XYZ file of C-alpha atoms in Angstrom:
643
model
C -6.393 -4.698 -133.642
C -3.266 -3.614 -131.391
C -2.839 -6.155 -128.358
C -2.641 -3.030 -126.553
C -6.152 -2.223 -127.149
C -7.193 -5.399 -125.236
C -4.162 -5.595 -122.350
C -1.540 -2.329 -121.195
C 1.498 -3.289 -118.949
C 1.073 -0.793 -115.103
C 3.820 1.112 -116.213
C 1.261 2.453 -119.128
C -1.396 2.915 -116.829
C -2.417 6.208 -114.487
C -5.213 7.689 -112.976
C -6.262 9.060 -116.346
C -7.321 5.578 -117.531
C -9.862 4.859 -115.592
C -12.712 4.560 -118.019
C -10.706 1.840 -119.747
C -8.791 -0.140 -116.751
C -11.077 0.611 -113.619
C -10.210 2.043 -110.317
C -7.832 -0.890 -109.024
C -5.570 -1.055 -112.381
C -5.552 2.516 -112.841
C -4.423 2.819 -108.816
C -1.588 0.301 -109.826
C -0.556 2.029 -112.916
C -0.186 5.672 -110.964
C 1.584 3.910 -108.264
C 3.921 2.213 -110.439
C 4.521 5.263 -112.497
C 5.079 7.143 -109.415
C 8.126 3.925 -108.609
C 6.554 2.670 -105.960
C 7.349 -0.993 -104.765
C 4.465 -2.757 -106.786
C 4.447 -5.829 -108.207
C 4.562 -5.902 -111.812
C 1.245 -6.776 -113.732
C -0.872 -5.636 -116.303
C -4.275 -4.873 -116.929
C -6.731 -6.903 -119.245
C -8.846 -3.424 -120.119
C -13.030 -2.640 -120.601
C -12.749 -3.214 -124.268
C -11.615 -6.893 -124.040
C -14.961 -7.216 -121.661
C -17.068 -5.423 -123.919
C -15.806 -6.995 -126.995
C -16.441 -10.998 -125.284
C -19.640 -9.639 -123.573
C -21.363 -8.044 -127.036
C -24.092 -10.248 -127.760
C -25.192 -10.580 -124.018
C -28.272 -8.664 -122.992
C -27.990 -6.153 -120.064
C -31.654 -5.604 -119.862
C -33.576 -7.707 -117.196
C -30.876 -6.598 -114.779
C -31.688 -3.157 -115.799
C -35.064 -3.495 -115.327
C -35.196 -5.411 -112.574
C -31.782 -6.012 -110.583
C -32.626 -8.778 -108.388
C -30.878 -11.959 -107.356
C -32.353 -14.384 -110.482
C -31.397 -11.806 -113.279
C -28.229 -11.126 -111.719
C -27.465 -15.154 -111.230
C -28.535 -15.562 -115.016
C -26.602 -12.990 -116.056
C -23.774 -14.126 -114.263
C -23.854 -17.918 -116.204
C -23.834 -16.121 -119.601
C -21.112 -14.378 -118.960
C -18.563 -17.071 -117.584
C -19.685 -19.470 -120.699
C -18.686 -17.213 -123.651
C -15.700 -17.803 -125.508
C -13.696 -14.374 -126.072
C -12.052 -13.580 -129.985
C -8.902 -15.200 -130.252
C -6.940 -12.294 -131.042
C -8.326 -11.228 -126.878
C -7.174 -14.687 -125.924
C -3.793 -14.037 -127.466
C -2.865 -10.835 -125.692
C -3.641 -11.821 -122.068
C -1.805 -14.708 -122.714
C 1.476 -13.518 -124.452
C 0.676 -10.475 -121.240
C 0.946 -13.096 -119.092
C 3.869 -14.905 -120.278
C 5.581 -11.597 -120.142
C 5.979 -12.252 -116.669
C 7.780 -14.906 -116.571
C 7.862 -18.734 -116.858
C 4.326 -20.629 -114.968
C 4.524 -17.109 -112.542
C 1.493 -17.394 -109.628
C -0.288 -14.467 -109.858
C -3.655 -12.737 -108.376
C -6.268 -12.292 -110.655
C -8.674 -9.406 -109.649
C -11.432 -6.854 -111.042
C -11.024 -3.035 -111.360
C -14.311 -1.991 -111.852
C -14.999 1.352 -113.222
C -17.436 2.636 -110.352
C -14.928 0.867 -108.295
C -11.985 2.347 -105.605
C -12.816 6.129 -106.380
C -12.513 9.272 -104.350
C -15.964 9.307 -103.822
C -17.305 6.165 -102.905
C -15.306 2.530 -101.799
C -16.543 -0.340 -103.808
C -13.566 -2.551 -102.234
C -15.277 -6.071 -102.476
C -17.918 -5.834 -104.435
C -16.399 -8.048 -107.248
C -14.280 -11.273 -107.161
C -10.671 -12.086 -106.451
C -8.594 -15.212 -107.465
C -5.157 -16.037 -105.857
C -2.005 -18.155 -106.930
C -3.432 -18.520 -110.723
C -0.813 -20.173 -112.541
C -0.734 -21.548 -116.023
C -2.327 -19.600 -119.240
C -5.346 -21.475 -119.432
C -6.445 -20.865 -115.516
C -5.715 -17.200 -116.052
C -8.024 -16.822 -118.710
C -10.955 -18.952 -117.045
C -10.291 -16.660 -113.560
C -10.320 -13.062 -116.265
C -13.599 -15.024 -117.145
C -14.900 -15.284 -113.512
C -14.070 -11.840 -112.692
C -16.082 -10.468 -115.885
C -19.002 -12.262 -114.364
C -18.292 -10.976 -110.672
C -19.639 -7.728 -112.180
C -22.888 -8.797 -111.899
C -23.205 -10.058 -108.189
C -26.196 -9.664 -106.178
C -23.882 -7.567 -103.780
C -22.297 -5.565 -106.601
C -26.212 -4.989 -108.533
C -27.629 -4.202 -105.440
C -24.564 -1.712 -104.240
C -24.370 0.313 -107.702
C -28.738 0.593 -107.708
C -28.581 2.055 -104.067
C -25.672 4.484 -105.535
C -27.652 5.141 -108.582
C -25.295 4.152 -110.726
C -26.491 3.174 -114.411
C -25.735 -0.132 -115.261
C -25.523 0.289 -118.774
C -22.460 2.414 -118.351
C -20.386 0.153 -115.910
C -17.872 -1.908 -117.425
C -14.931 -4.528 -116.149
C -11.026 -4.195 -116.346
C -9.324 -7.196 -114.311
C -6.028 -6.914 -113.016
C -3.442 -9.638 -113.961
C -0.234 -9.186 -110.922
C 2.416 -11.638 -109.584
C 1.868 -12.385 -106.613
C 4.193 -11.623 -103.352
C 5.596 -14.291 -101.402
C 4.966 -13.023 -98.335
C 5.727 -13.504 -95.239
C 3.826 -11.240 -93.217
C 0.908 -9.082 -95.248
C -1.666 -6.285 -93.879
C -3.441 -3.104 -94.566
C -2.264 0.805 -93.526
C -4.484 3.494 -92.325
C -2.888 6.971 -93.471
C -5.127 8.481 -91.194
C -6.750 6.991 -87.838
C -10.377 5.585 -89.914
C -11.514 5.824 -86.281
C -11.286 9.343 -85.208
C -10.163 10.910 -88.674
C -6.433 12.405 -87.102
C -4.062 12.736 -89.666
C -0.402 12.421 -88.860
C -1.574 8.934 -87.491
C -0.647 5.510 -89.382
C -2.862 2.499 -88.200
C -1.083 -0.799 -89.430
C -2.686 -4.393 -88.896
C -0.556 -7.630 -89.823
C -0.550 -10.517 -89.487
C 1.653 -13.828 -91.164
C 1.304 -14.975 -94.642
C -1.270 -13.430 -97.093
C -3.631 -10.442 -96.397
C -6.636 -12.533 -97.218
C -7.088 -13.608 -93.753
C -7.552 -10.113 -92.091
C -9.640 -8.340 -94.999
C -11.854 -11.697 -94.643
C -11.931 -11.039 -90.651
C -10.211 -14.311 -90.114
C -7.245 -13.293 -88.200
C -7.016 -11.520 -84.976
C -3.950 -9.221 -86.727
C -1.258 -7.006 -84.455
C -2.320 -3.718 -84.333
C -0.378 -0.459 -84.528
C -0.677 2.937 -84.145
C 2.272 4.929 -85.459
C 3.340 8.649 -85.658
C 3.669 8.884 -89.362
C 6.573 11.924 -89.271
C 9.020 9.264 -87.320
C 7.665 6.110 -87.441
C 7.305 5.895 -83.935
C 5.009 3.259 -82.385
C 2.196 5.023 -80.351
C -0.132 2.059 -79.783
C 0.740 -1.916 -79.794
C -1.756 -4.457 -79.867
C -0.619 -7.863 -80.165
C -3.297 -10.496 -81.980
C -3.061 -14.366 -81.521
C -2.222 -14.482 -85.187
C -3.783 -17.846 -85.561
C -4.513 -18.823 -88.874
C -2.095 -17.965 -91.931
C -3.241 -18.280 -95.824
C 0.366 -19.467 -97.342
C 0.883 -19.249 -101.693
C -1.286 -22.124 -102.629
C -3.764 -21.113 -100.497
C -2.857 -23.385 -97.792
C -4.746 -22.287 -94.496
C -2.032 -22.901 -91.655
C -3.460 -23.018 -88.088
C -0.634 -21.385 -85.977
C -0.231 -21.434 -82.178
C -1.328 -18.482 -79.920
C 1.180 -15.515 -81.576
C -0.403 -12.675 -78.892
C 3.543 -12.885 -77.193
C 5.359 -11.393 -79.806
C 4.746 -8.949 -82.759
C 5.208 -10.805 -86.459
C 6.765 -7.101 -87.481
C 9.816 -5.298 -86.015
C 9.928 -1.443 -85.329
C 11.984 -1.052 -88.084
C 9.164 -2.687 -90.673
C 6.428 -0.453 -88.860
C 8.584 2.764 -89.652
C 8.954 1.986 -93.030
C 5.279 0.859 -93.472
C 4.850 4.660 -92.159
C 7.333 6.227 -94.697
C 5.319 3.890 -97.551
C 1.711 5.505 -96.424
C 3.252 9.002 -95.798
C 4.889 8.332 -99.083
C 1.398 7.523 -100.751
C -0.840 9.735 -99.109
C 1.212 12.984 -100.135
C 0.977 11.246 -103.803
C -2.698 11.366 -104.054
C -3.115 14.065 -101.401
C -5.499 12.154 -99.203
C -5.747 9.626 -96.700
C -5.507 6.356 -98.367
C -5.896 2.677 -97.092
C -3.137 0.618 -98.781
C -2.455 -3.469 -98.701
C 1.142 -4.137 -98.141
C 3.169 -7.202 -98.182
C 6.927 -8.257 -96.658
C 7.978 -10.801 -98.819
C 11.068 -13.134 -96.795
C 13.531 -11.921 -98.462
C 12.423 -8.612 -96.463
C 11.349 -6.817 -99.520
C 7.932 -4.533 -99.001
C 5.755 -4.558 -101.728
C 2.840 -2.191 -102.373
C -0.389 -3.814 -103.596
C -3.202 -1.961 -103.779
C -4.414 1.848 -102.806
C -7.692 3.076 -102.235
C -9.182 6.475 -100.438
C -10.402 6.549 -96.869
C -13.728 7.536 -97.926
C -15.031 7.336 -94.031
C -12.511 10.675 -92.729
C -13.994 14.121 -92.763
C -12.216 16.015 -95.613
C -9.815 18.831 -94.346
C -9.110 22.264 -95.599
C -6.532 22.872 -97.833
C -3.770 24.051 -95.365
C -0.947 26.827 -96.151
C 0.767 26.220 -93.034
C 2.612 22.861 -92.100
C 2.878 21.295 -88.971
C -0.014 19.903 -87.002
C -3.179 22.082 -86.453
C -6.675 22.827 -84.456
C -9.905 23.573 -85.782
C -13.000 24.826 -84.400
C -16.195 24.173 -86.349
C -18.266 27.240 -86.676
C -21.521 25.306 -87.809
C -21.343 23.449 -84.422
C -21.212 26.779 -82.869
C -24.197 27.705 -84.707
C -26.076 24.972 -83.690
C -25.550 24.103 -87.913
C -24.224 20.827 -88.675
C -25.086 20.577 -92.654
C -23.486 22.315 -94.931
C -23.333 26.399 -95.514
C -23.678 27.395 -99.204
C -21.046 28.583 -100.994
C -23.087 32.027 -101.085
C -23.365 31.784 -97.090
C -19.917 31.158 -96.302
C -18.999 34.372 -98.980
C -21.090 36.189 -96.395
C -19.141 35.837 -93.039
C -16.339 36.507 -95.090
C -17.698 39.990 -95.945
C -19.000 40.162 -92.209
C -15.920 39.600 -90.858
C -13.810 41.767 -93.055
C -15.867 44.609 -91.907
C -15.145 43.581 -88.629
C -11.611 42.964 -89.151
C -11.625 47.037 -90.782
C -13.116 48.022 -87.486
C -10.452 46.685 -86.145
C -7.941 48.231 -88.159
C -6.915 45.171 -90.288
C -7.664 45.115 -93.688
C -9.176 41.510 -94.197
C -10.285 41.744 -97.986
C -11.003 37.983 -98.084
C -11.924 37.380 -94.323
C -10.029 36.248 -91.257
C -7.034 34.215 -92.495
C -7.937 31.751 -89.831
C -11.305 31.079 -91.729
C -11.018 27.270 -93.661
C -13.392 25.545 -95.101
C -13.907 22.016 -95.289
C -16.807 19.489 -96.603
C -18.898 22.368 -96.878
C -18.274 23.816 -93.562
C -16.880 26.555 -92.339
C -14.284 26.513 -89.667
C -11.523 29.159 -87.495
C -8.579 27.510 -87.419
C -7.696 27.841 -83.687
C -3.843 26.875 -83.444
C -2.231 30.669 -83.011
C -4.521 30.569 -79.991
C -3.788 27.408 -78.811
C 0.310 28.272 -78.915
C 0.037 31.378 -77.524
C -0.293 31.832 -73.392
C -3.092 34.923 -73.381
C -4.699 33.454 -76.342
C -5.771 30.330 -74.455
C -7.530 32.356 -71.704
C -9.201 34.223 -74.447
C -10.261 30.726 -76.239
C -11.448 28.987 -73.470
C -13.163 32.138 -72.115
C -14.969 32.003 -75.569
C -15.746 28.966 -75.550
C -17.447 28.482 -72.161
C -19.848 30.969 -73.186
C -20.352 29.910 -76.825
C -19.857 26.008 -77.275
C -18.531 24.216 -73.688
C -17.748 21.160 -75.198
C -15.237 22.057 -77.631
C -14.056 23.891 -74.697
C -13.504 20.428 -72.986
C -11.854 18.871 -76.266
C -8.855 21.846 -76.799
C -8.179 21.423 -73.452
C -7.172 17.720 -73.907
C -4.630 18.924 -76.947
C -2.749 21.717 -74.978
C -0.288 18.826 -74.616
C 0.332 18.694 -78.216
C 0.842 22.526 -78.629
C 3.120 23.714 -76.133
C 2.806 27.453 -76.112
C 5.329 29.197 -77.652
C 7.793 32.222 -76.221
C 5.488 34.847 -76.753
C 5.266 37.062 -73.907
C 1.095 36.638 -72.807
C 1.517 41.087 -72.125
C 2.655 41.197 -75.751
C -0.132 38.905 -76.755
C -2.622 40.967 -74.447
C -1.265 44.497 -75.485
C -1.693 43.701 -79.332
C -5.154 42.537 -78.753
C -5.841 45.966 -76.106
C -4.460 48.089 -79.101
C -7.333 46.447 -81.675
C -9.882 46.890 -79.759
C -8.611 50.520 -78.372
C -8.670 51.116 -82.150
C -12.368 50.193 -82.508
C -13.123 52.143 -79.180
C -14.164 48.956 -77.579
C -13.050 49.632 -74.174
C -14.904 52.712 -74.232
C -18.374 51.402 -75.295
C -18.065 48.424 -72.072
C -17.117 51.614 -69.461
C -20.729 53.043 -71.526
C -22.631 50.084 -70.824
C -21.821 49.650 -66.957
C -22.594 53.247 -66.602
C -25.945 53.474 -68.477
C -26.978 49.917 -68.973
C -30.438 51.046 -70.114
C -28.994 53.908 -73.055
C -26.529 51.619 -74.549
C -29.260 48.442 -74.053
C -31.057 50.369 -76.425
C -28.858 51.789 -78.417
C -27.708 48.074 -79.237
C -31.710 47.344 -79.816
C -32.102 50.195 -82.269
C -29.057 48.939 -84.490
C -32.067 46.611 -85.817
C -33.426 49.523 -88.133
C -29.981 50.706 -89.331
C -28.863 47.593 -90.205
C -31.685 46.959 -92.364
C -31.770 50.270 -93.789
C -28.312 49.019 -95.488
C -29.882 47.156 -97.791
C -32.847 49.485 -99.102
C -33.538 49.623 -102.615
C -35.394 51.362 -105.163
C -37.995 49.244 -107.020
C -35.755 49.332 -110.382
C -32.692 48.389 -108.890
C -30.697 46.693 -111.116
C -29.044 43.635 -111.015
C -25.531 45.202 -110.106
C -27.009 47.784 -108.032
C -28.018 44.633 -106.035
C -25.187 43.090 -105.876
C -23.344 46.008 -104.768
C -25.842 46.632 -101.745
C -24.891 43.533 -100.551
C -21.947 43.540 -100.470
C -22.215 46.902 -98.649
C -24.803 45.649 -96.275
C -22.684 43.349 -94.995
C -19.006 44.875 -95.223
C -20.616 47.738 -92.902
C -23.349 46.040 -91.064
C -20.505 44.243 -89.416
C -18.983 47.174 -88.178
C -22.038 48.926 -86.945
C -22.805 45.125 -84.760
C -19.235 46.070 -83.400
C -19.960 49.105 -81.760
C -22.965 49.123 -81.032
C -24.344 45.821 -79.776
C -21.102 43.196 -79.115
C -19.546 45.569 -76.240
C -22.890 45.929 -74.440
C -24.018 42.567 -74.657
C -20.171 41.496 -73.724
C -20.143 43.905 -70.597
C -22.836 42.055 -68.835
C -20.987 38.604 -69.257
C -18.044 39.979 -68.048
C -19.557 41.696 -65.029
C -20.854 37.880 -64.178
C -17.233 37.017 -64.931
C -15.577 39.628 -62.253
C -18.425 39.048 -59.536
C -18.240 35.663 -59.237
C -14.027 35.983 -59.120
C -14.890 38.681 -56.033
C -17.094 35.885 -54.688
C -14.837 33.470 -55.193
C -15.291 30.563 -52.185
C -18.491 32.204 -51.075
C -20.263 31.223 -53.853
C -21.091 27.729 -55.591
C -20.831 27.041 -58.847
C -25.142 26.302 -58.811
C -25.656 29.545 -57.083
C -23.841 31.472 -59.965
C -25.908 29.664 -62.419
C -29.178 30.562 -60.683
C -27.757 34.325 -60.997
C -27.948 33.985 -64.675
C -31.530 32.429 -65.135
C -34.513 34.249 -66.820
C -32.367 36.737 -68.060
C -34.063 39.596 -69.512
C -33.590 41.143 -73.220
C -32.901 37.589 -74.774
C -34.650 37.915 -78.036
C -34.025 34.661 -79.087
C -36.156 33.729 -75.198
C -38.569 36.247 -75.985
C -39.282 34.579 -79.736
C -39.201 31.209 -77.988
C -41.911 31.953 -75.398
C -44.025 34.084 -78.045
C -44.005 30.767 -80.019
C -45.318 28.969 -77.046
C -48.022 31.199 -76.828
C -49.520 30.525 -80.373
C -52.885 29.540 -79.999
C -54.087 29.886 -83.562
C -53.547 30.554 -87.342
C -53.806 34.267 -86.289
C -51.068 34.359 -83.703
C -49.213 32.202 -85.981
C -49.228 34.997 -88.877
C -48.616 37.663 -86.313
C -45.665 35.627 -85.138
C -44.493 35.185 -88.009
C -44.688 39.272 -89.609
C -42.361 39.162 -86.576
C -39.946 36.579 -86.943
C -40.326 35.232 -90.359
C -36.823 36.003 -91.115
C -35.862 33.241 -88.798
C -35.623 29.758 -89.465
C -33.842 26.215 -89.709
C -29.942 27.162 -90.379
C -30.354 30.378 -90.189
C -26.878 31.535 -90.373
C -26.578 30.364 -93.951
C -28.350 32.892 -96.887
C -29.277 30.162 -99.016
C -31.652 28.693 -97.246
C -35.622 29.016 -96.387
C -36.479 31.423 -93.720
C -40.161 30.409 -91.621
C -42.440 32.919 -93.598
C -41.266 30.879 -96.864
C -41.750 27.012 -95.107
C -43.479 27.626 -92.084
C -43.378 23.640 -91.791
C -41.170 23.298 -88.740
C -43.347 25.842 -86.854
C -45.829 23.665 -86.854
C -44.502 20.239 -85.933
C -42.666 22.566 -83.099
C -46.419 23.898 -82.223
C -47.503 20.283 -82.266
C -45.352 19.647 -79.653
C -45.851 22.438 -77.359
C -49.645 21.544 -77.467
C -49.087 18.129 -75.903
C -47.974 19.930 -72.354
C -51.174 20.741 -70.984
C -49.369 21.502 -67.229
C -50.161 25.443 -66.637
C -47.328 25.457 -64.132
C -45.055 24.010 -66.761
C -45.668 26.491 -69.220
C -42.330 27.943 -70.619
C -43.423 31.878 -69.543
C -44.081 30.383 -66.247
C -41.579 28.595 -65.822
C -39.417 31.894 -67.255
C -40.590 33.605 -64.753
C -39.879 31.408 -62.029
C -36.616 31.869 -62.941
C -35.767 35.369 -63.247
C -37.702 35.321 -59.400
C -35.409 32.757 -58.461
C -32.613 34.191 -59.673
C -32.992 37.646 -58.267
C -33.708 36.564 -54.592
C -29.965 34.514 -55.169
C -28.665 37.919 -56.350
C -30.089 39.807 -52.965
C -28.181 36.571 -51.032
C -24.604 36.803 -53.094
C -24.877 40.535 -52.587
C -25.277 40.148 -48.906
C -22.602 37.689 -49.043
C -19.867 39.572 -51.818
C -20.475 43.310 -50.590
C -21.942 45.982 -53.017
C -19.346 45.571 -55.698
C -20.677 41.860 -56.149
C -23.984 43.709 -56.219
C -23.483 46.209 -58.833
C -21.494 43.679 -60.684
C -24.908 41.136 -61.121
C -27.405 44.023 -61.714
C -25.340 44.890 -64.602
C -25.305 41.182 -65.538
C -28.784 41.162 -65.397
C -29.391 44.252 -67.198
C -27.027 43.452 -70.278
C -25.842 39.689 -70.600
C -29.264 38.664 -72.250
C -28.675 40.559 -75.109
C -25.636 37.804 -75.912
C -28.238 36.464 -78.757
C -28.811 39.938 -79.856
C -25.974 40.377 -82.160
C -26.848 36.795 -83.966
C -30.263 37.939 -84.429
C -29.551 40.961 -86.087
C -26.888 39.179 -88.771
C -29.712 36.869 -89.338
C -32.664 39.322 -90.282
C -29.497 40.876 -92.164
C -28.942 37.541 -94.181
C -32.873 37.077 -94.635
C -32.820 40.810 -95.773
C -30.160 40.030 -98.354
């Protein structure tokens, strides 16, 4: 055979090779191809290890992967002797190099440094290898490193077969560096992007990925190289070439890179990370000549994936799951919905929003509003964070701490507010709130009978066919959407912002407690009233009576594809379990309801006495219409369960 079916040069190596040189090699081939600054090397590929390794027996590690059959495995691997014409190509590979060249001698796996999962150290490394002979005995060592007990025992727990796992080892001359360390593209911490982490420390990067070193840290903006953070470690130990441990005095006074390193380390990751289009966690070296060298790239597998954006420049998301109390994943099929939802909204409106919102992303599954127009624009921050106190405080709290980083741009907030008065003029908004203060009780149930219409959407004769189901539901949701807009949002949204306006008339004459006493044991809830009927289940006969009611609930309820209550009543139960253990009558969640709403009407007659009649009328109307804030949710839920 070839020598090239046994050993390929990096510059005849790419991502597509994987199967034959393993993650690492096929990293170092891409990179090189892409003429990055990586030392040159080649790549001893899977055949070579399958051809040495064909008369050894894979099956008691199979079987059984525990530390003896690994061990024993281990032995026969590191005592064969490979065919000669394997010997020969590593060797005239190596030569290629140059004369008696020290070079690192490492594994690439081929379960190992891939998008999905980091398998960074599961197999052995050998530095400053010089000489033909001690190259092939370290190749030898690293076939062997396959079989670890920490590599066995991290490829069973992945479920990875180890029958199909085979062992490419990187042959690469080494740096001479003078200072080595690893880059973050993205903060592994908190996730941000636009954020290069960078720790270093003198001579090889052995001593910080072993945890030896207390490295410098940096944090750097990635778009201009500018150091954010500085952290200065005692850099007290260097690994030299020859792996010569140096003990060093206390380095903590001064950095072992200059600003003008740190920026190009930045330009490097930036440079990377736009290569592979994700965050990436590189090894870098300076060697003292100055020159920076790339060695090695792997994925940050520990970041939350982003969407795919279509604008640059740095953005704000807002994570609709959280909202929804949802924090696993939405089917594909659920996500499709709020897209329909929405669009029918959006028609309302008078947009046309075939697809959805454009500020709708998705990301790991998730669904989230991208919230960045909102966040540069002066009216559209009131209309955020007025959102947001009433639907998910805490992320409130969060976009507060970036209005730093957007500065709000030169939009007029009337222009802002106009354009948003004209929408919901178009939709007849305005008019339904003026309805709602006037006759709280007609529109409060007009809102409640929406329930019937909305389901009526999706009726269907008993031969419906498989299109004529598809196309009701699309239509039950394009114009349930609509229907949730007039009728129920401006009701419910009048009461809140009655609350709103009274407690701005108040102003100094009410606390912040009192208001909050206003608002308790509010009537028309339905997602209180289901709560305190489930309380109230005393046996298997309530239980099916509660649940002809509110079987189309359930766990992540938002979200089509999954099981409503009536099909896995399971959580009822454990949640039954635990109501039965209070056994306080005066604890009792309709007691303790009704406590409430008495509590919280004697501190309306004592703001109203304090705020005039206006306050008055302004928290009967709050009482009378801001409990139906969970009615439009429930609705789009027995909507979902109904589709």
């Amino acid at each position: 055979m070839d020598a090239t079916t046994w050993v390929k040069p990096f510059a005849e190596l790419d991502a597509a090779c994987l199967a034959v040189a393993g993650g690492k090699a096929a990293n170092l081939g891409e990179l090189t191809r892409a003429g990055l600054p990586v030392p040159p090397g080649f790549c001893v590929l899977t055949a070579a290890y399958e051809a040495a390794t064909r008369g050894v027996s894979l099956d008691a590690v199979a079987a059984a992967p525990t530390a003896e059959n690994a061990a024993a495995l281990r032995e026969q691997i590191r005592a064969i002797d490979p065919p000669p014409e394997i010997l020969a190509a590593i060797a005239a590979a190596y030569r290629a190099l140059g004369p008696d060249v020290a070079v690192a001698v490492r594994s690439s796996a081929t379960a190992e440094d891939l998008p999905g999962a980091s398998f960074a150290g599961q197999q052995d490394t050998y530095l400053d290898i010089r000489g033909e002979a001690a190259v092939l005995d370290a190749v030898r060592r690293c076939w062997a490193s396959l079989w670890t007990e920490r590599a066995v025992s991290y490829r069973a727990h992945q479920g990875i077969d180890p029958q199909g796992v085979a062992i490419a080892v990187v042959v690469q001359e080494m740096a001479d560096a003078a200072v080595s360390g690893v880059i973050f593209t993205a903060d592994p911490l908190t996730g941000r992007r636009g954020r290069c982490v960078v720790d270093a420390s003198w001579g090889l990067g052995e001593a910080i990925v072993s945890g030896e070193v207390n490295p410098d840290h940096f944090m750097l903006d990635t778009a201009s190289g500018a150091v954010l953070e500085r952290r200065l470690g005692d850099k007290r130990l260097a690994i030299r070439r020859g792996i010569v441990r140096e003990q060093l005095p206390d380095g903590s006074g001064a950095a072992c890179l200059p600003d003008a390193q740190l920026a190009e380390l930045a330009r490097l990751g930036d440079r990377v990370e736009r290569h592979y289009g994700s965050p990436q966690d590189l090894e870098f070296a300076f060697d003292h000549a100055g020159k920076l060298w790339l060695l090695q790239a792997r994925p940050i597998t520990t970041v939350y994936p982003l969407p795919d954006e279509r604008q640059p420049g740095l953005r704000a998301y807002f994570s609709f799951n959280v909202a929804q109390g949802v924090i696993g994943p939405i089917t594909p099929l659920g996500v499709d919905i709020f897209r329909l939802l929405a669009g029918g909204i959006g028609r309302k409106l008078g947009l046309h929003l075939p697809d959805g919102p454009p500020v709708f992303r998705e990301a790991g599954s998730r669904l989230f509003l991208d919230a960045t127009t909102a966040l540069r624009d002066r009216f559209g921050r009131r209309i955020l964070f007025i959102a947001l106190q009433h639907m998910e405080a805490r992320s409130g709290e969060i976009f507060k701490q970036l209005l730093p980083e957007f500065p709000p741009s030169a939009t007029p907030a009337w222009r802002t507010a106009l354009r948003i008065l004209g929408l919901a003029a178009h939709s007849r908004v305005p008019l339904r709130l003026l309805q709602a203060l006037i006759d709280p009780v007609g529109r409060r149930e007009r809102a409640q009978a929406a329930t019937p219409l909305l389901l009526a959407l999706g009726a269907l004769p008993a031969d419906a066919t498989r299109a004529q189901r598809l196309d009701t539901l699309e239509r039950m949701f394009r114009e349930g959407g609509p229907l949730i807009l007039d009728r129920v949002l401006p009701t419910a949204f009048a009461g809140i912002a009655a609350g709103t306006l009274a407690a701005k008339l108040l102003g100094a004459k009410a606390t912040t407690a009192e208001l909050q006493i206003a608002k308790r044991g509010l009537p028309f809830n339905p997602t209180t009233e289901m709560d305190l009927a489930l309380a109230e289940i005393q046996s298997e006969a309530d239980l099916t009576a509660f649940l002809e009611r509110y079987g189309h609930r359930g766990i992540a309820e938002i979200d089509i594809g999954v099981p409503r209550w009536r099909e896995d009543p399971s959580s009822l139960r454990a949640a039954l379990r635990n109501l039965g253990r209070q056994t306080d009558p005066t604890k009792a969640p309709r007691v303790q309801f009704q406590r409430g709403a008495a509590e919280a009407e004697a501190m309306v007659r004592e703001l109203t006495a304090r705020g005039g009649p206006v306050v008055g009328f302004l928290l009967g109307r709050m009482r009378a219409l801001a409990g139906l804030r969970e009615l439009h949710k429930t609705q789009m839920v027995a909507l979902i369960a109904r589709g």
